[in-house]
Short mmCIF file of C-alpha atoms in Angstrom, two decimals:
data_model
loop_
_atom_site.label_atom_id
_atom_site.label_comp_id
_atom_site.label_asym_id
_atom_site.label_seq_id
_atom_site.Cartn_x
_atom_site.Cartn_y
_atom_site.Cartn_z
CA UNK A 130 0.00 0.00 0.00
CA UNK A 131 2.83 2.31 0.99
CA UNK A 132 4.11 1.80 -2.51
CA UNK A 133 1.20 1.94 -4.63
CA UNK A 134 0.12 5.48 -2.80
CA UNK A 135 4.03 6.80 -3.81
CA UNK A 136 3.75 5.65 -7.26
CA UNK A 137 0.48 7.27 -7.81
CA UNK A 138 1.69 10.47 -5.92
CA UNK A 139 4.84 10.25 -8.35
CA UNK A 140 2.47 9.92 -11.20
CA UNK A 141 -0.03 12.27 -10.67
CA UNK A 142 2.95 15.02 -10.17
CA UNK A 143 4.89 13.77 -13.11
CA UNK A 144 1.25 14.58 -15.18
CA UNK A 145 0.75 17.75 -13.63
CA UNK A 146 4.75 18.86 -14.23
CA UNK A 147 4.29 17.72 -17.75
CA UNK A 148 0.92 19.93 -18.07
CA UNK A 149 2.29 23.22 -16.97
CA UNK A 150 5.49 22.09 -19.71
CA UNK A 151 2.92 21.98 -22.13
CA UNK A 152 1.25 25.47 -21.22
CA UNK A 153 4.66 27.04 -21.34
CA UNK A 154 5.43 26.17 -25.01
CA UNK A 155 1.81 26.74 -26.20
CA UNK A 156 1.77 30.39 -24.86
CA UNK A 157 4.54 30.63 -27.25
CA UNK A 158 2.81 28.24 -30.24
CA UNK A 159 0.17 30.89 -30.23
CA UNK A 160 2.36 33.68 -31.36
CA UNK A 161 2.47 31.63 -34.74
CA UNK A 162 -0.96 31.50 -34.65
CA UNK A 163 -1.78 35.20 -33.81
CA UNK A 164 0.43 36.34 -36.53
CA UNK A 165 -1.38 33.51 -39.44
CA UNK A 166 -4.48 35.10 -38.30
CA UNK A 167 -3.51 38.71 -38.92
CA UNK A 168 -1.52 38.00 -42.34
CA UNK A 169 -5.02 36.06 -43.79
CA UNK A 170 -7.30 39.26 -42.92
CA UNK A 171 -4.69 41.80 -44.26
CA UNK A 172 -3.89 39.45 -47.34
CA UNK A 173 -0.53 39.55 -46.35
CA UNK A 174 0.18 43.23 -45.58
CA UNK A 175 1.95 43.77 -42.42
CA UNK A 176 3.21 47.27 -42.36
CA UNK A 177 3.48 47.38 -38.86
CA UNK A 178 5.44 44.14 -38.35
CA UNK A 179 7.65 45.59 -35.80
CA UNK A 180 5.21 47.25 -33.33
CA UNK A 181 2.93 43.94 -33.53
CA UNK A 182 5.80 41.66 -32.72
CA UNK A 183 6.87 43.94 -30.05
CA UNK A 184 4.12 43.31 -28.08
CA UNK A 185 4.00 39.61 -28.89
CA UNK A 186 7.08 39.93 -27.08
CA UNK A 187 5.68 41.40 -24.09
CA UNK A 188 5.77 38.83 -21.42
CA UNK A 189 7.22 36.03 -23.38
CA UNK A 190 10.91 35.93 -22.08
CA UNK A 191 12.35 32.84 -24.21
CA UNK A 192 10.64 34.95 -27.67
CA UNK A 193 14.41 35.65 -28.99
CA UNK A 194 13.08 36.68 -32.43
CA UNK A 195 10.38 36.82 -35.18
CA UNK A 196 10.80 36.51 -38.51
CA UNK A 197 8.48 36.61 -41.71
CA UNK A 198 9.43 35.22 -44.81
CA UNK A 199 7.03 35.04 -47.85
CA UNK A 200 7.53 32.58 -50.25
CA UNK A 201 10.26 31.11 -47.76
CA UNK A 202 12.26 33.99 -48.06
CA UNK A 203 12.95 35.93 -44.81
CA UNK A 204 12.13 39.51 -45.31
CA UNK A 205 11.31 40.78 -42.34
CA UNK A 206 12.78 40.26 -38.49
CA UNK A 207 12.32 41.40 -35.26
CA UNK A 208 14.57 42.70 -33.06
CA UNK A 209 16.99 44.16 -35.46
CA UNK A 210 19.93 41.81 -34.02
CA UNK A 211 18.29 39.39 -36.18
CA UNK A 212 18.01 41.24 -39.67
CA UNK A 213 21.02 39.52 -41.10
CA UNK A 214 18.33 36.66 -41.43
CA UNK A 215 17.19 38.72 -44.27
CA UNK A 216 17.02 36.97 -47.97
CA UNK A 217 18.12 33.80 -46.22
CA UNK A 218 16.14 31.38 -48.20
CA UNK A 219 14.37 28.49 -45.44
CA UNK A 220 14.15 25.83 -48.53
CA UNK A 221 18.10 26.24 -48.41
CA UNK A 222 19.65 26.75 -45.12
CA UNK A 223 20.90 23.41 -44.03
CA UNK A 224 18.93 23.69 -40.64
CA UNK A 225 16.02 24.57 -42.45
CA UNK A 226 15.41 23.19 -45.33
CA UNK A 227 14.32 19.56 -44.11
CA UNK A 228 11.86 21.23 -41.65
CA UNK A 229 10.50 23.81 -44.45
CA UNK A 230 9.39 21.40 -46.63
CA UNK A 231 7.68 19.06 -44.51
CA UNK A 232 5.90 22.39 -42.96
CA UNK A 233 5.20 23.10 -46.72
CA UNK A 234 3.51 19.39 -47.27
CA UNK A 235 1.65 18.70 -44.12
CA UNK A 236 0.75 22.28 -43.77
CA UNK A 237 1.15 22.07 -39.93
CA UNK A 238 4.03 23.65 -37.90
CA UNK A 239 7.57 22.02 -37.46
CA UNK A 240 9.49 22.53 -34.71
CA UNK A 241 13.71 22.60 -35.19
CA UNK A 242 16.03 22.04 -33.00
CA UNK A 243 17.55 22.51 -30.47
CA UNK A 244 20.19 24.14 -32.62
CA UNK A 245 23.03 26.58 -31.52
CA UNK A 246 23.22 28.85 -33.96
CA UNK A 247 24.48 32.53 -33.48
CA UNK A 248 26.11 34.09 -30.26
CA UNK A 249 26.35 30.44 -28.76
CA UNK A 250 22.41 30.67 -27.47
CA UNK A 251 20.35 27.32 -28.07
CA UNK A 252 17.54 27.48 -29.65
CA UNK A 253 13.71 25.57 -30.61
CA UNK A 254 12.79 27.39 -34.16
CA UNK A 255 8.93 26.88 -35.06
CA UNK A 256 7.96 27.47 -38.38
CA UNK A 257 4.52 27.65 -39.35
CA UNK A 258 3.45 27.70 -42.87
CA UNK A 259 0.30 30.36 -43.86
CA UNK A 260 -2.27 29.99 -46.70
CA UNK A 261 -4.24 32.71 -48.11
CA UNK A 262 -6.96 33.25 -50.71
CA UNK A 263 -6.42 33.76 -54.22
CA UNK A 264 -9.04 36.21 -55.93
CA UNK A 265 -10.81 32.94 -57.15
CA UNK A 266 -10.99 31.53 -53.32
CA UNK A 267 -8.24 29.29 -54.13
CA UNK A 268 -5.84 28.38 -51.12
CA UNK A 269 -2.18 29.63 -52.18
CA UNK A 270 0.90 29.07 -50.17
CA UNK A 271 1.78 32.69 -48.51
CA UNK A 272 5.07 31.93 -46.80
CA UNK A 273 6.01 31.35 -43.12
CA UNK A 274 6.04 32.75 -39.86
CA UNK A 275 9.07 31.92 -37.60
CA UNK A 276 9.69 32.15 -34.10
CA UNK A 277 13.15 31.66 -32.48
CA UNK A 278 13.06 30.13 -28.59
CA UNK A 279 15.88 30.37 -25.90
CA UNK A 280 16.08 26.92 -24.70
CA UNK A 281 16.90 28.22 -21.11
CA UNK A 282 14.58 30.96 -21.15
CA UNK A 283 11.48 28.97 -22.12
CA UNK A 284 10.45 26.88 -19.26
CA UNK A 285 9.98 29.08 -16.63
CA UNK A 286 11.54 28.93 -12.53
CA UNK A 287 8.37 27.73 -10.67
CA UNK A 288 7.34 25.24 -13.39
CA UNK A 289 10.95 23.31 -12.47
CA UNK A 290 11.10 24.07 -8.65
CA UNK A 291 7.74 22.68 -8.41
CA UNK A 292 9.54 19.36 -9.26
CA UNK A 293 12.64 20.47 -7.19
CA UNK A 294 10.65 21.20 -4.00
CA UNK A 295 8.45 18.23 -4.37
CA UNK A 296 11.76 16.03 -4.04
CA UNK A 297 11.76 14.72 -7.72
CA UNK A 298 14.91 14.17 -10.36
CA UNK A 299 13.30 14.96 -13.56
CA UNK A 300 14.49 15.40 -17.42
CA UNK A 301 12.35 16.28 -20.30
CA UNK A 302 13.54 15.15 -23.72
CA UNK A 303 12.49 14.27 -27.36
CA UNK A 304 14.11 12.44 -29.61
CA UNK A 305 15.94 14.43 -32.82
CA UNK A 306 13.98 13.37 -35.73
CA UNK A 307 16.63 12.75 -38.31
CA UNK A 308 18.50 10.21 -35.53
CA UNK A 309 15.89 9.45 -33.29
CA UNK A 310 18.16 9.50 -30.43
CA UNK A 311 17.25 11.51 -27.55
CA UNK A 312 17.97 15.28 -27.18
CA UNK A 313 17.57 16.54 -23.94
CA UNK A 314 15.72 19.97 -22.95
CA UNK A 315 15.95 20.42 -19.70
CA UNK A 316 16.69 17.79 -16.35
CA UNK A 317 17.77 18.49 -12.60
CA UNK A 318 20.04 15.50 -12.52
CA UNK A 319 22.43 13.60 -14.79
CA UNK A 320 22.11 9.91 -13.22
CA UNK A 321 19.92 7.43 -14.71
CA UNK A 322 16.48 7.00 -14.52
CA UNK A 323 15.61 3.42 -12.94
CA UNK A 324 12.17 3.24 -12.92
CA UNK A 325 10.87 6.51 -13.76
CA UNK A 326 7.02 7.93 -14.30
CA UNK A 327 6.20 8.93 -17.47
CA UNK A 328 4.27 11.57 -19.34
CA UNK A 329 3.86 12.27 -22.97
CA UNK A 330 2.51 15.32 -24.91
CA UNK A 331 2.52 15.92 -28.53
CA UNK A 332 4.56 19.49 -29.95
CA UNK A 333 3.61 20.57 -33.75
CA UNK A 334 5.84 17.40 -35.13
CA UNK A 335 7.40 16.01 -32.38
CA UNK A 336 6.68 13.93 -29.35
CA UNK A 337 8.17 15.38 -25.53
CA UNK A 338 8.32 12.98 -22.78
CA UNK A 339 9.28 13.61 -19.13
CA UNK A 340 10.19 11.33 -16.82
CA UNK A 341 10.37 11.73 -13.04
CA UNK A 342 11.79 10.12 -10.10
CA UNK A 343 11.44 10.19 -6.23
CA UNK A 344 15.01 11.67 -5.41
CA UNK A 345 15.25 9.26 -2.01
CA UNK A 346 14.07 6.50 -4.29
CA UNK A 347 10.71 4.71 -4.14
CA UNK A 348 11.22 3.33 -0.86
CA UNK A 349 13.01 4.34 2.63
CA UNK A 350 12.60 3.96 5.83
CA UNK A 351 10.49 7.26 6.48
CA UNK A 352 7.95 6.86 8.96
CA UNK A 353 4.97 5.63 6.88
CA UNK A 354 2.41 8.12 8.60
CA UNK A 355 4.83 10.88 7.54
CA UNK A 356 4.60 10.08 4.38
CA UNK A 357 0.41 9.32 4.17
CA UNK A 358 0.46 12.63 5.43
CA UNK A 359 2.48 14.59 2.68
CA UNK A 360 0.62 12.24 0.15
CA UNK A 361 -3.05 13.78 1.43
CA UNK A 362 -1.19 17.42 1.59
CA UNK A 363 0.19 17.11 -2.50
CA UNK A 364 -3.60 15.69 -3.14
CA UNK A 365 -4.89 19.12 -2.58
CA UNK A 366 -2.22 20.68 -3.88
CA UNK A 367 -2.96 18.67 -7.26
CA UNK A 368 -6.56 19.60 -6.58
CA UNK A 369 -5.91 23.36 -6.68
CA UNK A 370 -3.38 23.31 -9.36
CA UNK A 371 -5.62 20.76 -11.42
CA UNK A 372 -8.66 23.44 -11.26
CA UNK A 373 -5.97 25.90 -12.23
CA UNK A 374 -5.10 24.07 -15.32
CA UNK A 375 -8.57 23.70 -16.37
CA UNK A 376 -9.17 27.08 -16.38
CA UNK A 377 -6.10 28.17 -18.39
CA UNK A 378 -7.34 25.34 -20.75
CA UNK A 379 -10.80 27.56 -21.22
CA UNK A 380 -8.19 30.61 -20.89
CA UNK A 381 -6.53 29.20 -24.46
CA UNK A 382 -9.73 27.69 -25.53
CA UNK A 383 -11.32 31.55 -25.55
CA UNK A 384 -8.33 32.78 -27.34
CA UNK A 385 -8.27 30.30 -29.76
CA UNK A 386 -11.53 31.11 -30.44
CA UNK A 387 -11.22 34.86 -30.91
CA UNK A 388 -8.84 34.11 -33.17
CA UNK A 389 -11.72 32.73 -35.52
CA UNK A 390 -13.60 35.59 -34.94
CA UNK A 391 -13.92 38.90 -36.92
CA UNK A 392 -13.20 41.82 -34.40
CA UNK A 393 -15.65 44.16 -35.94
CA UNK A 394 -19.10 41.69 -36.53
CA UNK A 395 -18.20 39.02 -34.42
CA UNK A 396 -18.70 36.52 -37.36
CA UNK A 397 -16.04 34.02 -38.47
CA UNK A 398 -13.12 34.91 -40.41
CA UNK A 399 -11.65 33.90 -43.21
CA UNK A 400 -9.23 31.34 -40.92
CA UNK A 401 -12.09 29.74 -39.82
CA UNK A 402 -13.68 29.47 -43.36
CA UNK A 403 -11.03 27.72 -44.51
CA UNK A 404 -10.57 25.06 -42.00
CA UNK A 405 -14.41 24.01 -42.14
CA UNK A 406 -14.25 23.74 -45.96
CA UNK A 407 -11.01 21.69 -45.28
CA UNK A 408 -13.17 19.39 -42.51
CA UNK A 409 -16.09 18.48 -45.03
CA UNK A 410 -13.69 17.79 -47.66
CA UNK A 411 -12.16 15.28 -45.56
CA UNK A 412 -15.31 14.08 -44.35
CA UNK A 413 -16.89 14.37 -48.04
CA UNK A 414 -19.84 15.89 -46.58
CA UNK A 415 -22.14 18.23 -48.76
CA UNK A 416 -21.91 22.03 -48.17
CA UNK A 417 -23.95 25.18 -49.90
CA UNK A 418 -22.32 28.26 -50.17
CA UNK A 419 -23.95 31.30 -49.86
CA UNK A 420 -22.12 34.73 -50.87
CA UNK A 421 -23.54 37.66 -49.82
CA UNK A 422 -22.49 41.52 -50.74
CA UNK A 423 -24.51 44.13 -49.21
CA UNK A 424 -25.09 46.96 -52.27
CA UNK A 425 -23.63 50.39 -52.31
CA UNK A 426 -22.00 50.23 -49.26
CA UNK A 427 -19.32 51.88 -50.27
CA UNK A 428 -21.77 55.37 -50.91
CA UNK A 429 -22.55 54.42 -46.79
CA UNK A 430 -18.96 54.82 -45.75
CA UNK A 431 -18.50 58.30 -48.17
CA UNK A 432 -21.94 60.12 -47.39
CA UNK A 433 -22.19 59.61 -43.49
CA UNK A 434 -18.50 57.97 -42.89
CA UNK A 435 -16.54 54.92 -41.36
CA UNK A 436 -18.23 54.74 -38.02
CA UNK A 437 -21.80 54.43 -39.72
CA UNK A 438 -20.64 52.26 -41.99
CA UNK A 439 -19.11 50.12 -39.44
CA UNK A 440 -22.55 49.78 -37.34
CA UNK A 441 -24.20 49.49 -40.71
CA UNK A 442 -21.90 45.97 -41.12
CA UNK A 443 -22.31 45.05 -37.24
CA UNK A 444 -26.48 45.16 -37.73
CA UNK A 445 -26.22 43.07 -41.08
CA UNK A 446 -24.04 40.89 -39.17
CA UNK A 447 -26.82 40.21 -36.56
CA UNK A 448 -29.34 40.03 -38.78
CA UNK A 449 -27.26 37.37 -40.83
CA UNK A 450 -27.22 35.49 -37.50
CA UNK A 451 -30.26 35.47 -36.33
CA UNK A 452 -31.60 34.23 -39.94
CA UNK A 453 -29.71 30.60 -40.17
CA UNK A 454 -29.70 27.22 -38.42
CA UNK A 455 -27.71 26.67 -35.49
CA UNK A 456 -25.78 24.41 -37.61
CA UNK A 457 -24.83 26.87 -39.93
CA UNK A 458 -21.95 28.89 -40.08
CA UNK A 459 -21.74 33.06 -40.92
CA UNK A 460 -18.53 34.29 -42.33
CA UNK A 461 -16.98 38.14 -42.79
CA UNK A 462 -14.72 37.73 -45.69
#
């Protein structure tokens, strides 16, 4: 019994550790999406590239640069310490050009690395590849948006003492996907792991595991009371921090979801358009679509101005809404 409670208290800790891993590298996964998002409404103009990725920036420590490149070209990069990235070509740089391509063909993410590449910092670069709309509604490849990740910087302090005060060795690896050996990422110990716990969470391409381990081993001599006693006290603990998790999970859910939302009308965006068509083609289900224009709105925005114009689009918006089935979907293109 005194074993079975440690291995589930080692197991439920090695779960939650691996959870709040996973949070830390979305919050940075969602910069990639943020930016997709903004390229598809603004077909791809982004004069303001550096003020937006400044305040990506903002509270994202282990964000060591961003960097657009259309086509697969680099062209733009922020902070300027970065800009001799420019006209580097991702389908040719050796670190690159594996992880380009098989963005380019799966059309998901791929994450590189680590690699050490300039002023000896080591580095996780996530490329995502973007899609817009031809003037026919065709999807056309865009070009990427890439994101550069201190290694050290990106988990942060509490997420590892939280393993460190709870009296666990632990080391999170994956395994390189050219090799498949295994690459570390971060650990608290160099020994080997006898008979660790494991957890297991997917990243764009590539599969993370972290394994953890009692540091006095799974069995002493400590007074078995003592240790019932801890075991009730991290049960709460896991308790709180579990109902914490949760609601950063609807935290990202509601972002991801704004994300698929027009800011003006409230109706789904052109993202979202395109990854329902995407669905019922996989699904070969039948779909209708209606396209709507609203006539001589342009004379609306030049006789009475942008504002009026803009509530004139918010009340056809509602009105669109409150005419279909719940199972239909209302788009702002």
């Amino acid at each position: 019994q005194y074993l079975k409670v440690k291995s589930d208290r080692g197991q439920l800790i090695c779960e939650a550790a691996s959870n709040r891993f996973k949070n830390d590298i979305n919050n940075y996964l969602n910069v990639n999406s943020i930016l997709q998002t903004i390229i598809i409404e603004r077909n791809g103009n982004l004069e303001n590239f550096e003020n937006i990725a400044s305040n990506l920036c903002k509270d994202r420590p282990a964000l060591e640069a961003i960097m657009l490149a259309p086509k697969g070209t680099i062209t733009k990069t922020w902070p300027e310490s970065y800009s001799h990235y420019n006209g580097y070509s991702l389908f040719s740089q050796s670190e690159t050009k594996i992880g380009s391509s098989y963005a380019l063909k799966t059309k998901n993410p791929y994450l590189i690395g680590p690699v050490t590449i300039d002023k000896n910092i080591t580095e996780l670069i996530i490329e995502c590849p973007v899609f817009t709309a031809d003037e026919t509604g065709s999807s056309q490849f865009w070009g990427f948006t890439v994101i550069h990740l201190s290694l050290t910087k990106l988990f942060s302090t509490k997420n590892i003492s939280f393993l460190d005060n709870a009296g666990y060795y632990f080391s999170l690896w994956k395994p390189d996907p050219l090799t498949m050996e295994s690459v570390d990422l971060i650990n608290n110990t160099n020994q080997a792991f006898n008979n660790p716990c494991r957890a297991v969470f997917n990243v764009t391409n590539s599969t993370w595991t972290l394994y953890t381990e009692p540091k006095d081993g799974w069995f002493n001599k400590i007074f078995l009371a003592e240790e019932l006693f801890a075991a009730i006290l991290i049960s709460v603990v896991l308790t709180l921090l579990i109902n914490f998790m949760i609601r950063t999970k609807n935290r990202d859910e509601t972002l991801t979801q704004l994300s698929y939302r027009d800011s003006l009308t409230s109706l789904y965006n052109m993202r979202k358009f395109m990854d329902i068509l995407k669905d019922f083609q996989k699904q070969s289900k039948a779909y209708t679509i209606i396209y709507i224009d609203l006539n001589d709105f342009k004379h609306v925005n030049d006789m009475f101005g942008h504002d009026t114009g803009n509530q004139a689009l918010i009340i056809a918006a509602k009105k669109l809404s409150n005419s279909i089935k719940e199972s239909d979907y209302a788009f702002r293109i």
